Amino acid sequence: MNRIFSGVQPTGNLHLGNYLGAIKNWVSLQKDFECIFCIVDLHAITIKQDPKELENNTLEVTAAYLASGIDPEKTIIFNQSAVSAHTELTWLLSCFTPIGWLNRMTQFKEKAGKKKDNAVLGLYSYPVLMASDILAYKATHVPVGEDQKQHLELSRDIAGAFNQAYSTDLFPIPEPQIFGEATRVMSLRNGKNKMSKSDESDYSRINITDTKDLINLKIQKAKTDPYPLPSEKKELENRPEAENLLGIYSALKDEKFDDVMKEMSGKDFSSFKKLLSELTIDKIEPISKKMNDYLKNKDYLKKILEEGKKKANDISSKNLLEIKKTIGLLII
Ligand code: AMP
Ligand code: TRP
């Protein structure tokens, strides 16, 4: 049986990268698969969060899921901290995770910066919590943006290490699903950096909640180069900004990158940016409007999360019991 699990951190500034790299793809997956989409608030607290903002951001991501087309009738939506199996399993799996594997994680190195000794343990063990999210549900497929590839490989290794230790096939080895034309959306200010919630410049990203005027302005100001758009992919080498904007366009338009290149070949950036602005507004504005409507009814959002919590608990508590028995922990 196929089961899909993925999550987004409630850390504010949901942007086009989150939408195109993750949430947009999830919407189509729920037609064919059993899906579980989580708001990973325990991952969020690996960096300092303001309590009030964290709570609000959790509801905001819930609203973004619904506004993007995630259907709570079909799909389980819940916040991670509401289901205790995630943290319990993290301990169990940490006993199967060699420190050397964690030392390779580039996200930890980036986030911890130079003062590694001051970094908190949670930031270091972040990928074990992520493996637990997935494995608590025995998920088989995990749709994410490209930046999560390394963490997913670690989840696969941890599942394999557990299975091998007990000669079992208890955990399916989860498959990454990294697809779409924008698996890595880059900053609008520098095509070599990932579009990110934490970039100091708000002009580096398009937030799902940006107004029409702001989207227009951000795209107008986006960094480009002085050349017209090329017709061949190889001519995009060393033109990361052009490649990024074309990728965003094709992902939003649901068209193949190569077809968009053909369509735009020879155009200068000012006319391409106009088309890109119109398309972005066309796709993002309805989501942002719906999100604001949902946010007016926080009780409804909480009700969705409560229902999701129950369903998530049912699945994960059974799995946790099986895992504990396998390890030999006495069940009373
Ligand atoms: P996060 O905001 O780190 O919780 O990420 C949530 C989801 O969005 C994950 O699946 C990420 O891989 C994806 N994501 C985040 N930033 C980008 C980006 N710039 N391009 C594509 N996908 C992204
Ligand atoms: N670490 C992921 C990110 O920052 C979010 C995440 C947490 C996740 N748990 C997950 C994604 C489980 C997929 C599956 O993007």
PDB file of N, CA, C and O in Angstrom, residues 186-193 195 199 201-205 217-224 241 244 273:
ATOM      1  N   MET A 186      14.889  29.575  -6.693  1.00  0.00           N
ATOM      2  CA  MET A 186      15.999  30.370  -6.177  1.00  0.00           C
ATOM      3  C   MET A 186      15.540  31.783  -5.790  1.00  0.00           C
ATOM      4  O   MET A 186      14.465  32.239  -6.190  1.00  0.00           O
ATOM      5  N   SER A 187      16.395  32.456  -5.036  1.00  0.00           N
ATOM      6  CA  SER A 187      16.101  33.826  -4.592  1.00  0.00           C
ATOM      7  C   SER A 187      15.962  34.749  -5.800  1.00  0.00           C
ATOM      8  O   SER A 187      16.662  34.586  -6.800  1.00  0.00           O
ATOM      9  N   LEU A 188      15.066  35.732  -5.700  1.00  0.00           N
ATOM     10  CA  LEU A 188      14.909  36.689  -6.804  1.00  0.00           C
ATOM     11  C   LEU A 188      16.066  37.697  -6.837  1.00  0.00           C
ATOM     12  O   LEU A 188      16.231  38.421  -7.800  1.00  0.00           O
ATOM     13  N   ARG A 189      16.828  37.743  -5.750  1.00  0.00           N
ATOM     14  CA  ARG A 189      17.935  38.696  -5.680  1.00  0.00           C
ATOM     15  C   ARG A 189      19.264  38.083  -6.095  1.00  0.00           C
ATOM     16  O   ARG A 189      20.214  38.798  -6.403  1.00  0.00           O
ATOM     17  N   ASN A 190      19.326  36.749  -6.040  1.00  0.00           N
ATOM     18  CA  ASN A 190      20.574  36.067  -6.381  1.00  0.00           C
ATOM     19  C   ASN A 190      20.250  34.629  -6.786  1.00  0.00           C
ATOM     20  O   ASN A 190      19.872  33.816  -5.949  1.00  0.00           O
ATOM     21  N   GLY A 191      20.374  34.359  -8.051  1.00  0.00           N
ATOM     22  CA  GLY A 191      19.977  33.053  -8.600  1.00  0.00           C
ATOM     23  C   GLY A 191      20.800  31.884  -8.104  1.00  0.00           C
ATOM     24  O   GLY A 191      20.526  30.733  -8.460  1.00  0.00           O
ATOM     25  N   LYS A 192      21.802  32.175  -7.263  1.00  0.00           N
ATOM     26  CA  LYS A 192      22.613  31.066  -6.742  1.00  0.00           C
ATOM     27  C   LYS A 192      22.144  30.645  -5.349  1.00  0.00           C
ATOM     28  O   LYS A 192      22.590  29.634  -4.818  1.00  0.00           O
ATOM     29  N   ASN A 193      21.306  31.470  -4.723  1.00  0.00           N
ATOM     30  CA  ASN A 193      20.800  31.122  -3.387  1.00  0.00           C
ATOM     31  C   ASN A 193      19.362  30.629  -3.465  1.00  0.00           C
ATOM     32  O   ASN A 193      18.569  31.141  -4.249  1.00  0.00           O
ATOM     33  N   MET A 195      15.519  30.269  -2.585  1.00  0.00           N
ATOM     34  CA  MET A 195      14.482  31.139  -2.016  1.00  0.00           C
ATOM     35  C   MET A 195      14.166  30.590  -0.632  1.00  0.00           C
ATOM     36  O   MET A 195      13.902  29.394  -0.492  1.00  0.00           O
ATOM     37  N   ASP A 199      15.643  34.510   4.452  1.00  0.00           N
ATOM     38  CA  ASP A 199      16.445  35.547   3.783  1.00  0.00           C
ATOM     39  C   ASP A 199      16.044  36.925   4.332  1.00  0.00           C
ATOM     40  O   ASP A 199      14.859  37.226   4.467  1.00  0.00           O
ATOM     41  N   SER A 201      16.192  39.792   3.018  1.00  0.00           N
ATOM     42  CA  SER A 201      15.475  40.649   2.064  1.00  0.00           C
ATOM     43  C   SER A 201      14.140  40.029   1.655  1.00  0.00           C
ATOM     44  O   SER A 201      14.100  38.930   1.090  1.00  0.00           O
ATOM     45  N   ASP A 202      13.066  40.743   1.923  1.00  0.00           N
ATOM     46  CA  ASP A 202      11.751  40.250   1.520  1.00  0.00           C
ATOM     47  C   ASP A 202      11.633  40.244  -0.013  1.00  0.00           C
ATOM     48  O   ASP A 202      10.802  39.529  -0.575  1.00  0.00           O
ATOM     49  N   TYR A 203      12.485  41.022  -0.672  1.00  0.00           N
ATOM     50  CA  TYR A 203      12.472  41.067  -2.139  1.00  0.00           C
ATOM     51  C   TYR A 203      13.114  39.819  -2.757  1.00  0.00           C
ATOM     52  O   TYR A 203      13.095  39.659  -3.965  1.00  0.00           O
ATOM     53  N   SER A 204      13.665  38.961  -1.912  1.00  0.00           N
ATOM     54  CA  SER A 204      14.268  37.731  -2.434  1.00  0.00           C
ATOM     55  C   SER A 204      13.209  36.674  -2.726  1.00  0.00           C
ATOM     56  O   SER A 204      13.480  35.692  -3.393  1.00  0.00           O
ATOM     57  N   ARG A 205      12.003  36.882  -2.162  1.00  0.00           N
ATOM     58  CA  ARG A 205      10.987  35.829  -2.286  1.00  0.00           C
ATOM     59  C   ARG A 205       9.617  36.420  -2.582  1.00  0.00           C
ATOM     60  O   ARG A 205       9.345  37.585  -2.271  1.00  0.00           O
ATOM     61  N   LEU A 217       5.968  44.331  -8.152  1.00  0.00           N
ATOM     62  CA  LEU A 217       7.183  45.074  -7.829  1.00  0.00           C
ATOM     63  C   LEU A 217       8.377  44.130  -7.647  1.00  0.00           C
ATOM     64  O   LEU A 217       9.472  44.384  -8.165  1.00  0.00           O
ATOM     65  N   LYS A 218       8.140  43.031  -6.927  1.00  0.00           N
ATOM     66  CA  LYS A 218       9.236  42.089  -6.662  1.00  0.00           C
ATOM     67  C   LYS A 218       9.747  41.468  -7.960  1.00  0.00           C
ATOM     68  O   LYS A 218      10.948  41.279  -8.131  1.00  0.00           O
ATOM     69  N   ILE A 219       8.817  41.149  -8.857  1.00  0.00           N
ATOM     70  CA  ILE A 219       9.254  40.549 -10.129  1.00  0.00           C
ATOM     71  C   ILE A 219       9.974  41.592 -10.984  1.00  0.00           C
ATOM     72  O   ILE A 219      11.006  41.318 -11.589  1.00  0.00           O
ATOM     73  N   GLN A 220       9.441  42.811 -10.978  1.00  0.00           N
ATOM     74  CA  GLN A 220      10.123  43.890 -11.718  1.00  0.00           C
ATOM     75  C   GLN A 220      11.557  44.094 -11.237  1.00  0.00           C
ATOM     76  O   GLN A 220      12.462  44.307 -12.010  1.00  0.00           O
ATOM     77  N   LYS A 221      11.716  44.015  -9.905  1.00  0.00           N
ATOM     78  CA  LYS A 221      13.038  44.267  -9.318  1.00  0.00           C
ATOM     79  C   LYS A 221      13.941  43.027  -9.336  1.00  0.00           C
ATOM     80  O   LYS A 221      15.106  43.116  -8.950  1.00  0.00           O
ATOM     81  N   ALA A 222      13.397  41.887  -9.719  1.00  0.00           N
ATOM     82  CA  ALA A 222      14.197  40.649  -9.680  1.00  0.00           C
ATOM     83  C   ALA A 222      15.453  40.796 -10.529  1.00  0.00           C
ATOM     84  O   ALA A 222      15.426  41.393 -11.605  1.00  0.00           O
ATOM     85  N   LYS A 223      16.547  40.242 -10.002  1.00  0.00           N
ATOM     86  CA  LYS A 223      17.823  40.343 -10.715  1.00  0.00           C
ATOM     87  C   LYS A 223      17.756  39.581 -12.053  1.00  0.00           C
ATOM     88  O   LYS A 223      17.169  38.494 -12.115  1.00  0.00           O
ATOM     89  N   THR A 224      18.323  40.158 -13.076  1.00  0.00           N
ATOM     90  CA  THR A 224      18.392  39.462 -14.367  1.00  0.00           C
ATOM     91  C   THR A 224      19.769  39.718 -14.972  1.00  0.00           C
ATOM     92  O   THR A 224      20.676  40.182 -14.292  1.00  0.00           O
ATOM     93  N   GLU A 241      19.691  33.352 -12.915  1.00  0.00           N
ATOM     94  CA  GLU A 241      18.460  34.128 -12.706  1.00  0.00           C
ATOM     95  C   GLU A 241      17.458  33.850 -13.832  1.00  0.00           C
ATOM     96  O   GLU A 241      16.260  33.676 -13.594  1.00  0.00           O
ATOM     97  N   ASN A 244      16.009  30.430 -13.334  1.00  0.00           N
ATOM     98  CA  ASN A 244      15.061  30.400 -12.220  1.00  0.00           C
ATOM     99  C   ASN A 244      13.696  30.974 -12.617  1.00  0.00           C
ATOM    100  O   ASN A 244      12.658  30.366 -12.375  1.00  0.00           O
ATOM    101  N   LYS A 273       9.042  39.486 -17.923  1.00  0.00           N
ATOM    102  CA  LYS A 273       8.646  39.745 -16.530  1.00  0.00           C
ATOM    103  C   LYS A 273       7.180  40.141 -16.426  1.00  0.00           C
ATOM    104  O   LYS A 273       6.513  39.842 -15.437  1.00  0.00           O
TER     105      LYS A 273
END
